[in-house]
PDB file of C-alpha atoms in Angstrom:
ATOM      1  CA  MET A   1     -46.007 -26.630  34.629  1.00  0.00           C
ATOM      2  CA  THR A   2     -46.778 -27.161  38.320  1.00  0.00           C
ATOM      3  CA  SER A   3     -43.105 -26.664  39.220  1.00  0.00           C
ATOM      4  CA  GLN A   4     -43.125 -23.232  37.426  1.00  0.00           C
ATOM      5  CA  ALA A   5     -45.711 -21.722  39.779  1.00  0.00           C
ATOM      6  CA  PRO A   6     -43.669 -22.038  43.024  1.00  0.00           C
ATOM      7  CA  GLU A   7     -40.587 -20.732  41.148  1.00  0.00           C
ATOM      8  CA  ALA A   8     -42.525 -17.710  39.821  1.00  0.00           C
ATOM      9  CA  GLY A   9     -43.820 -16.995  43.307  1.00  0.00           C
ATOM     10  CA  LYS A  10     -40.299 -17.175  44.680  1.00  0.00           C
ATOM     11  CA  ARG A  11     -39.090 -14.671  42.021  1.00  0.00           C
ATOM     12  CA  ARG A  12     -41.873 -12.300  42.897  1.00  0.00           C
ATOM     13  CA  GLY A  13     -41.011 -12.573  46.517  1.00  0.00           C
ATOM     14  CA  ARG A  14     -37.331 -11.789  45.819  1.00  0.00           C
ATOM     15  CA  ARG A  15     -38.282  -8.829  43.613  1.00  0.00           C
ATOM     16  CA  ALA A  16     -40.504  -7.438  46.449  1.00  0.00           C
ATOM     17  CA  SER A  17     -37.714  -7.843  49.018  1.00  0.00           C
ATOM     18  CA  TYR A  18     -35.194  -6.129  46.854  1.00  0.00           C
ATOM     19  CA  ALA A  19     -37.592  -3.179  46.209  1.00  0.00           C
ATOM     20  CA  ASP A  20     -38.287  -2.959  49.913  1.00  0.00           C
ATOM     21  CA  PHE A  21     -34.613  -2.865  50.681  1.00  0.00           C
ATOM     22  CA  VAL A  22     -33.912  -0.100  48.187  1.00  0.00           C
ATOM     23  CA  ARG A  23     -36.824   2.055  49.451  1.00  0.00           C
ATOM     24  CA  ASP A  24     -35.621   1.464  53.058  1.00  0.00           C
ATOM     25  CA  ILE A  25     -32.089   2.573  52.266  1.00  0.00           C
ATOM     26  CA  GLU A  26     -33.262   5.646  50.392  1.00  0.00           C
ATOM     27  CA  ARG A  27     -35.424   6.518  53.400  1.00  0.00           C
ATOM     28  CA  LEU A  28     -32.477   6.136  55.741  1.00  0.00           C
ATOM     29  CA  CYS A  29     -30.391   8.441  53.594  1.00  0.00           C
ATOM     30  CA  ARG A  30     -33.134  11.040  53.355  1.00  0.00           C
ATOM     31  CA  ARG A  31     -33.820  11.137  57.055  1.00  0.00           C
ATOM     32  CA  ASP A  32     -30.416  11.192  58.557  1.00  0.00           C
ATOM     33  CA  PRO A  33     -27.117  12.462  56.988  1.00  0.00           C
ATOM     34  CA  GLY A  34     -25.231  10.412  59.558  1.00  0.00           C
ATOM     35  CA  ASN A  35     -26.746   7.236  58.218  1.00  0.00           C
ATOM     36  CA  ARG A  36     -25.928   8.232  54.755  1.00  0.00           C
ATOM     37  CA  ALA A  37     -22.355   8.952  55.661  1.00  0.00           C
ATOM     38  CA  ALA A  38     -22.077   5.577  57.420  1.00  0.00           C
ATOM     39  CA  LEU A  39     -23.380   3.705  54.371  1.00  0.00           C
ATOM     40  CA  ARG A  40     -21.206   5.641  51.966  1.00  0.00           C
ATOM     41  CA  ALA A  41     -18.094   4.896  53.949  1.00  0.00           C
ATOM     42  CA  GLY A  42     -18.526   1.264  53.046  1.00  0.00           C
ATOM     43  CA  LEU A  43     -18.088   1.868  49.301  1.00  0.00           C
ATOM     44  CA  ARG A  44     -15.587  -0.669  47.842  1.00  0.00           C
ATOM     45  CA  ARG A  45     -15.152  -2.296  51.283  1.00  0.00           C
ATOM     46  CA  ASP A  46     -15.747  -5.872  52.074  1.00  0.00           C
ATOM     47  CA  LEU A  47     -17.924  -6.928  55.086  1.00  0.00           C
ATOM     48  CA  ASP A  48     -14.993  -7.281  57.518  1.00  0.00           C
ATOM     49  CA  HIS A  49     -13.321  -3.959  56.729  1.00  0.00           C
ATOM     50  CA  PRO A  50     -13.101  -1.466  59.677  1.00  0.00           C
ATOM     51  CA  ARG A  51     -14.891   1.205  57.654  1.00  0.00           C
ATOM     52  CA  ALA A  52     -17.772  -1.172  57.053  1.00  0.00           C
ATOM     53  CA  ARG A  53     -18.474  -1.581  60.814  1.00  0.00           C
ATOM     54  CA  PRO A  54     -20.954   1.312  61.165  1.00  0.00           C
ATOM     55  CA  MET A  55     -23.010  -0.324  58.349  1.00  0.00           C
ATOM     56  CA  HIS A  56     -23.893  -3.338  60.458  1.00  0.00           C
ATOM     57  CA  ARG A  57     -26.095  -1.311  62.795  1.00  0.00           C
ATOM     58  CA  LEU A  58     -28.101  -0.114  59.829  1.00  0.00           C
ATOM     59  CA  LEU A  59     -28.185  -3.216  57.566  1.00  0.00           C
ATOM     60  CA  THR A  60     -28.111  -6.351  59.712  1.00  0.00           C
ATOM     61  CA  THR A  61     -31.800  -6.449  60.365  1.00  0.00           C
ATOM     62  CA  ARG A  62     -32.589  -5.495  56.769  1.00  0.00           C
ATOM     63  CA  LEU A  63     -30.755  -8.459  55.283  1.00  0.00           C
ATOM     64  CA  PRO A  64     -32.601 -11.627  54.138  1.00  0.00           C
ATOM     65  CA  GLU A  65     -32.751 -14.306  56.810  1.00  0.00           C
ATOM     66  CA  GLN A  66     -29.881 -16.789  56.725  1.00  0.00           C
ATOM     67  CA  CYS A  67     -28.135 -15.033  53.856  1.00  0.00           C
ATOM     68  CA  ASP A  68     -24.540 -15.935  53.111  1.00  0.00           C
ATOM     69  CA  ASP A  69     -21.647 -13.511  53.009  1.00  0.00           C
ATOM     70  CA  ARG A  70     -21.942 -12.937  49.234  1.00  0.00           C
ATOM     71  CA  THR A  71     -25.567 -12.085  49.404  1.00  0.00           C
ATOM     72  CA  ALA A  72     -24.906  -9.736  52.325  1.00  0.00           C
ATOM     73  CA  GLN A  73     -22.038  -8.125  50.330  1.00  0.00           C
ATOM     74  CA  ALA A  74     -24.512  -7.449  47.428  1.00  0.00           C
ATOM     75  CA  HIS A  75     -26.803  -5.675  49.830  1.00  0.00           C
ATOM     76  CA  TYR A  76     -23.957  -3.637  51.443  1.00  0.00           C
ATOM     77  CA  THR A  77     -22.654  -2.611  48.017  1.00  0.00           C
ATOM     78  CA  VAL A  78     -25.953  -1.429  46.735  1.00  0.00           C
ATOM     79  CA  ALA A  79     -26.637   0.479  49.996  1.00  0.00           C
ATOM     80  CA  SER A  80     -23.272   2.200  49.632  1.00  0.00           C
ATOM     81  CA  LEU A  81     -23.880   3.116  46.017  1.00  0.00           C
ATOM     82  CA  ILE A  82     -27.245   4.600  46.862  1.00  0.00           C
ATOM     83  CA  ALA A  83     -25.744   6.542  49.766  1.00  0.00           C
ATOM     84  CA  ALA A  84     -22.984   7.896  47.539  1.00  0.00           C
ATOM     85  CA  GLN A  85     -25.479   9.755  45.328  1.00  0.00           C
ATOM     86  CA  PRO A  86     -25.570  13.518  45.592  1.00  0.00           C
ATOM     87  CA  ARG A  87     -27.767  14.801  48.345  1.00  0.00           C
ATOM     88  CA  HIS A  88     -30.348  16.345  45.977  1.00  0.00           C
ATOM     89  CA  ALA A  89     -31.073  12.776  44.708  1.00  0.00           C
ATOM     90  CA  PHE A  90     -32.963  12.049  48.018  1.00  0.00           C
ATOM     91  CA  ALA A  91     -36.108  14.086  47.416  1.00  0.00           C
ATOM     92  CA  LEU A  92     -38.722  13.696  50.090  1.00  0.00           C
ATOM     93  CA  ASP A  93     -41.460  11.124  49.216  1.00  0.00           C
ATOM     94  CA  ARG A  94     -45.019  11.063  50.428  1.00  0.00           C
ATOM     95  CA  GLU A  95     -44.277   9.054  53.537  1.00  0.00           C
ATOM     96  CA  ASP A  96     -41.584  11.467  54.593  1.00  0.00           C
ATOM     97  CA  ASP A  97     -43.941  14.443  54.022  1.00  0.00           C
ATOM     98  CA  GLU A  98     -46.619  12.765  56.175  1.00  0.00           C
ATOM     99  CA  ASP A  99     -44.015  12.168  58.956  1.00  0.00           C
ATOM    100  CA  THR A 100     -42.919  15.775  58.840  1.00  0.00           C
ATOM    101  CA  ALA A 101     -46.490  16.962  58.825  1.00  0.00           C
ATOM    102  CA  ALA A 102     -47.302  14.771  61.842  1.00  0.00           C
ATOM    103  CA  GLU A 103     -44.332  16.207  63.716  1.00  0.00           C
ATOM    104  CA  GLN A 104     -45.438  19.793  62.873  1.00  0.00           C
ATOM    105  CA  ASP A 105     -49.000  19.056  64.025  1.00  0.00           C
ATOM    106  CA  GLU A 106     -47.646  18.235  67.467  1.00  0.00           C
ATOM    107  CA  ARG A 107     -46.195  21.748  67.738  1.00  0.00           C
ATOM    108  CA  VAL A 108     -48.469  23.942  65.620  1.00  0.00           C
ATOM    109  CA  PRO A 109     -52.329  24.221  65.624  1.00  0.00           C
ATOM    110  CA  HIS A 110     -53.799  22.549  62.597  1.00  0.00           C
ATOM    111  CA  GLN A 111     -54.869  24.808  59.718  1.00  0.00           C
ATOM    112  CA  SER A 112     -57.411  23.729  57.120  1.00  0.00           C
ATOM    113  CA  GLY A 113     -57.053  24.124  53.383  1.00  0.00           C
ATOM    114  CA  GLY A 114     -54.411  21.474  52.784  1.00  0.00           C
ATOM    115  CA  SER A 115     -53.828  20.242  49.235  1.00  0.00           C
ATOM    116  CA  ALA A 116     -53.529  16.704  47.908  1.00  0.00           C
ATOM    117  CA  GLU A 117     -51.099  17.826  45.296  1.00  0.00           C
ATOM    118  CA  GLY A 118     -47.645  16.338  45.458  1.00  0.00           C
ATOM    119  CA  THR A 119     -48.818  12.857  46.189  1.00  0.00           C
ATOM    120  CA  ALA A 120     -46.327  10.349  44.909  1.00  0.00           C
ATOM    121  CA  PRO A 121     -47.633   8.329  41.944  1.00  0.00           C
ATOM    122  CA  PRO A 122     -48.473   4.723  42.716  1.00  0.00           C
ATOM    123  CA  GLU A 123     -45.673   2.261  42.263  1.00  0.00           C
ATOM    124  CA  VAL A 124     -45.793   0.267  39.023  1.00  0.00           C
ATOM    125  CA  ALA A 125     -45.211  -3.376  39.529  1.00  0.00           C
ATOM    126  CA  ALA A 126     -42.758  -5.204  37.292  1.00  0.00           C
ATOM    127  CA  PRO A 127     -44.531  -7.014  34.403  1.00  0.00           C
ATOM    128  CA  GLU A 128     -44.974 -10.735  34.975  1.00  0.00           C
ATOM    129  CA  ASP A 129     -43.425 -11.549  31.587  1.00  0.00           C
ATOM    130  CA  GLY A 130     -40.073 -10.027  32.845  1.00  0.00           C
ATOM    131  CA  SER A 131     -40.077  -7.188  30.367  1.00  0.00           C
ATOM    132  CA  SER A 132     -38.523  -3.923  31.415  1.00  0.00           C
ATOM    133  CA  ASP A 133     -39.585  -0.355  31.002  1.00  0.00           C
ATOM    134  CA  VAL A 134     -36.953   0.957  28.612  1.00  0.00           C
ATOM    135  CA  GLY A 135     -38.108  -0.604  25.434  1.00  0.00           C
ATOM    136  CA  LEU A 136     -36.153  -3.827  25.922  1.00  0.00           C
ATOM    137  CA  PRO A 137     -37.436  -7.323  25.217  1.00  0.00           C
ATOM    138  CA  ALA A 138     -38.403  -9.721  27.974  1.00  0.00           C
ATOM    139  CA  SER A 139     -34.828 -10.246  29.121  1.00  0.00           C
ATOM    140  CA  THR A 140     -34.780  -9.039  32.759  1.00  0.00           C
ATOM    141  CA  PRO A 141     -36.477 -10.556  35.771  1.00  0.00           C
ATOM    142  CA  TYR A 142     -36.965  -7.314  37.574  1.00  0.00           C
ATOM    143  CA  GLY A 143     -36.222  -4.106  35.661  1.00  0.00           C
ATOM    144  CA  ALA A 144     -33.558  -2.382  33.581  1.00  0.00           C
ATOM    145  CA  SER A 145     -30.134  -4.016  33.738  1.00  0.00           C
ATOM    146  CA  PHE A 146     -27.007  -1.978  34.375  1.00  0.00           C
ATOM    147  CA  GLY A 147     -25.978  -2.619  30.786  1.00  0.00           C
ATOM    148  CA  ALA A 148     -29.228  -0.790  29.747  1.00  0.00           C
ATOM    149  CA  ALA A 149     -28.284   2.120  32.085  1.00  0.00           C
ATOM    150  CA  LEU A 150     -24.951   2.473  30.386  1.00  0.00           C
ATOM    151  CA  GLY A 151     -26.695   2.388  26.942  1.00  0.00           C
ATOM    152  CA  GLN A 152     -29.165   5.051  28.188  1.00  0.00           C
ATOM    153  CA  ALA A 153     -26.143   7.177  29.361  1.00  0.00           C
ATOM    154  CA  VAL A 154     -24.787   7.167  25.837  1.00  0.00           C
ATOM    155  CA  THR A 155     -28.178   8.251  24.377  1.00  0.00           C
ATOM    156  CA  ALA A 156     -28.940  10.831  27.087  1.00  0.00           C
ATOM    157  CA  LYS A 157     -29.524  14.373  25.916  1.00  0.00           C
ATOM    158  CA  GLY A 158     -26.948  16.961  26.968  1.00  0.00           C
ATOM    159  CA  ALA A 159     -24.074  15.481  28.936  1.00  0.00           C
ATOM    160  CA  SER A 160     -24.111  12.085  27.501  1.00  0.00           C
ATOM    161  CA  MET A 161     -21.459   9.455  27.904  1.00  0.00           C
ATOM    162  CA  ARG A 162     -19.067   8.694  24.979  1.00  0.00           C
ATOM    163  CA  LEU A 163     -19.987   5.422  23.342  1.00  0.00           C
ATOM    164  CA  SER A 164     -16.360   4.265  23.378  1.00  0.00           C
ATOM    165  CA  ALA A 165     -16.102   4.953  27.200  1.00  0.00           C
ATOM    166  CA  ALA A 166     -19.404   3.229  27.933  1.00  0.00           C
ATOM    167  CA  GLU A 167     -18.491   0.235  25.755  1.00  0.00           C
ATOM    168  CA  SER A 168     -15.158  -0.123  27.547  1.00  0.00           C
ATOM    169  CA  ARG A 169     -16.910   0.133  30.898  1.00  0.00           C
ATOM    170  CA  VAL A 170     -19.552  -2.502  30.140  1.00  0.00           C
ATOM    171  CA  ASN A 171     -16.924  -4.892  28.765  1.00  0.00           C
ATOM    172  CA  LEU A 172     -14.772  -4.362  31.831  1.00  0.00           C
ATOM    173  CA  LEU A 173     -17.670  -5.071  34.209  1.00  0.00           C
ATOM    174  CA  THR A 174     -18.796  -8.190  32.464  1.00  0.00           C
ATOM    175  CA  ARG A 175     -15.346  -9.764  32.821  1.00  0.00           C
ATOM    176  CA  GLN A 176     -15.201  -9.357  36.570  1.00  0.00           C
ATOM    177  CA  SER A 177     -15.153 -11.887  39.321  1.00  0.00           C
ATOM    178  CA  VAL A 178     -17.419 -11.486  42.333  1.00  0.00           C
ATOM    179  CA  ARG A 179     -14.838  -9.292  44.190  1.00  0.00           C
ATOM    180  CA  GLY A 180     -14.039  -7.309  40.956  1.00  0.00           C
ATOM    181  CA  ILE A 181     -17.662  -6.402  40.086  1.00  0.00           C
ATOM    182  CA  HIS A 182     -18.022  -4.820  43.629  1.00  0.00           C
ATOM    183  CA  LEU A 183     -14.815  -2.920  43.167  1.00  0.00           C
ATOM    184  CA  HIS A 184     -15.467  -1.595  39.715  1.00  0.00           C
ATOM    185  CA  LEU A 185     -19.158  -0.683  40.006  1.00  0.00           C
ATOM    186  CA  PRO A 186     -18.813   2.649  41.918  1.00  0.00           C
ATOM    187  CA  ALA A 187     -16.869   4.332  39.060  1.00  0.00           C
ATOM    188  CA  ALA A 188     -19.349   3.074  36.477  1.00  0.00           C
ATOM    189  CA  VAL A 189     -22.329   4.205  38.529  1.00  0.00           C
ATOM    190  CA  ASN A 190     -20.697   7.742  38.841  1.00  0.00           C
ATOM    191  CA  GLN A 191     -20.340   7.887  35.080  1.00  0.00           C
ATOM    192  CA  VAL A 192     -23.952   6.886  34.478  1.00  0.00           C
ATOM    193  CA  ARG A 193     -25.322   9.279  37.184  1.00  0.00           C
ATOM    194  CA  ALA A 194     -23.334  12.164  35.686  1.00  0.00           C
ATOM    195  CA  THR A 195     -25.513  11.928  32.609  1.00  0.00           C
ATOM    196  CA  GLY A 196     -28.763  12.054  34.679  1.00  0.00           C
ATOM    197  CA  THR A 197     -29.528   8.417  33.865  1.00  0.00           C
ATOM    198  CA  PRO A 198     -31.278   6.588  36.692  1.00  0.00           C
ATOM    199  CA  VAL A 199     -30.008   3.234  37.940  1.00  0.00           C
ATOM    200  CA  ASP A 200     -32.459   0.389  38.738  1.00  0.00           C
ATOM    201  CA  TRP A 201     -31.117  -0.437  42.169  1.00  0.00           C
ATOM    202  CA  GLY A 202     -33.376  -3.346  42.619  1.00  0.00           C
ATOM    203  CA  GLN A 203     -32.260  -4.986  39.442  1.00  0.00           C
ATOM    204  CA  LEU A 204     -28.684  -4.278  40.257  1.00  0.00           C
ATOM    205  CA  LEU A 205     -29.127  -5.869  43.653  1.00  0.00           C
ATOM    206  CA  ALA A 206     -30.686  -8.927  42.030  1.00  0.00           C
ATOM    207  CA  ASP A 207     -27.738  -9.246  39.607  1.00  0.00           C
ATOM    208  CA  LEU A 208     -25.180  -8.874  42.383  1.00  0.00           C
ATOM    209  CA  VAL A 209     -26.833 -11.535  44.460  1.00  0.00           C
ATOM    210  CA  ASP A 210     -26.812 -13.975  41.474  1.00  0.00           C
ATOM    211  CA  TRP A 211     -23.322 -12.987  40.139  1.00  0.00           C
ATOM    212  CA  PRO A 212     -21.482 -15.922  41.887  1.00  0.00           C
ATOM    213  CA  HIS A 213     -23.636 -18.414  40.081  1.00  0.00           C
ATOM    214  CA  ARG A 214     -24.973 -16.709  36.981  1.00  0.00           C
ATOM    215  CA  SER A 215     -22.342 -14.108  35.980  1.00  0.00           C
ATOM    216  CA  GLY A 216     -22.215 -15.460  32.471  1.00  0.00           C
ATOM    217  CA  ARG A 217     -25.906 -15.060  31.869  1.00  0.00           C
ATOM    218  CA  ILE A 218     -26.037 -11.671  33.578  1.00  0.00           C
ATOM    219  CA  SER A 219     -23.132 -10.400  31.562  1.00  0.00           C
ATOM    220  CA  ARG A 220     -24.704 -11.509  28.381  1.00  0.00           C
ATOM    221  CA  ARG A 221     -27.860  -9.626  29.271  1.00  0.00           C
ATOM    222  CA  TRP A 222     -25.951  -6.489  30.162  1.00  0.00           C
ATOM    223  CA  LEU A 223     -24.033  -6.547  26.805  1.00  0.00           C
ATOM    224  CA  GLN A 224     -27.187  -7.315  24.805  1.00  0.00           C
ATOM    225  CA  ASP A 225     -29.150  -4.536  26.499  1.00  0.00           C
ATOM    226  CA  PHE A 226     -26.292  -2.098  25.987  1.00  0.00           C
ATOM    227  CA  TYR A 227     -25.801  -2.800  22.275  1.00  0.00           C
ATOM    228  CA  ARG A 228     -29.548  -2.883  21.728  1.00  0.00           C
ATOM    229  CA  ILE A 229     -29.897   0.626  23.041  1.00  0.00           C
ATOM    230  CA  THR A 230     -26.736   2.100  21.593  1.00  0.00           C
ATOM    231  CA  ALA A 231     -27.597   0.659  18.098  1.00  0.00           C
ATOM    232  CA  ARG A 232     -30.149   3.545  17.949  1.00  0.00           C
ATOM    233  CA  VAL A 233     -27.187   5.988  18.050  1.00  0.00           C
ATOM    234  CA  ASP A 234     -25.614   4.387  14.953  1.00  0.00           C
ATOM    235  CA  GLN A 235     -28.915   4.285  13.202  1.00  0.00           C
ATOM    236  CA  GLY A 236     -29.666   7.833  13.985  1.00  0.00           C
TER     237      GLY A 236
END
């Protein structure tokens, strides 16, 4: 049991670092369209591709210390996927509002009567038992898997994704090599986001980092999450 405590602490540390990375990338994209364009240009590119070069300025200091190329590629891919979202996906958060207000205070006399409304809700920490927030059992170490996102896209109201298309997509993804998963994810993410279904970027980053060593386990989780959610369609 004593060996489990350090391992659990390590997992919590990784979850926190992934969440921090995602928030940092979203903030970069909100604040500067040039940053967003530079990150988006790296979509489907490996680390040494010429179009990935502008990304190094933005991401090098945000990578884990002493990370290998595959870990770096996972971070670059997720950053590109985040940046490739429609611009309206980058709504201002509380920190951005405070920064804007501070800049305005330097130019405009302060007026009283401000409201506390619009404050972002507190972040909810991932459960220690590994359960996710989409009604799934304790099968994920961080949040909702991409298999769950594909399942939610099928069950989404309105412009939902066809079950056959989603099933083909999840089966294609779970058969991929390390290189293949990075190449095929952008199209899958576009299909999911077209239905208004959110993607858990932190969990996706965790899975991409672990893909070289645990692709079988991750693939099984994606498939199980997908079929668990889409079973509701058949039952309905």
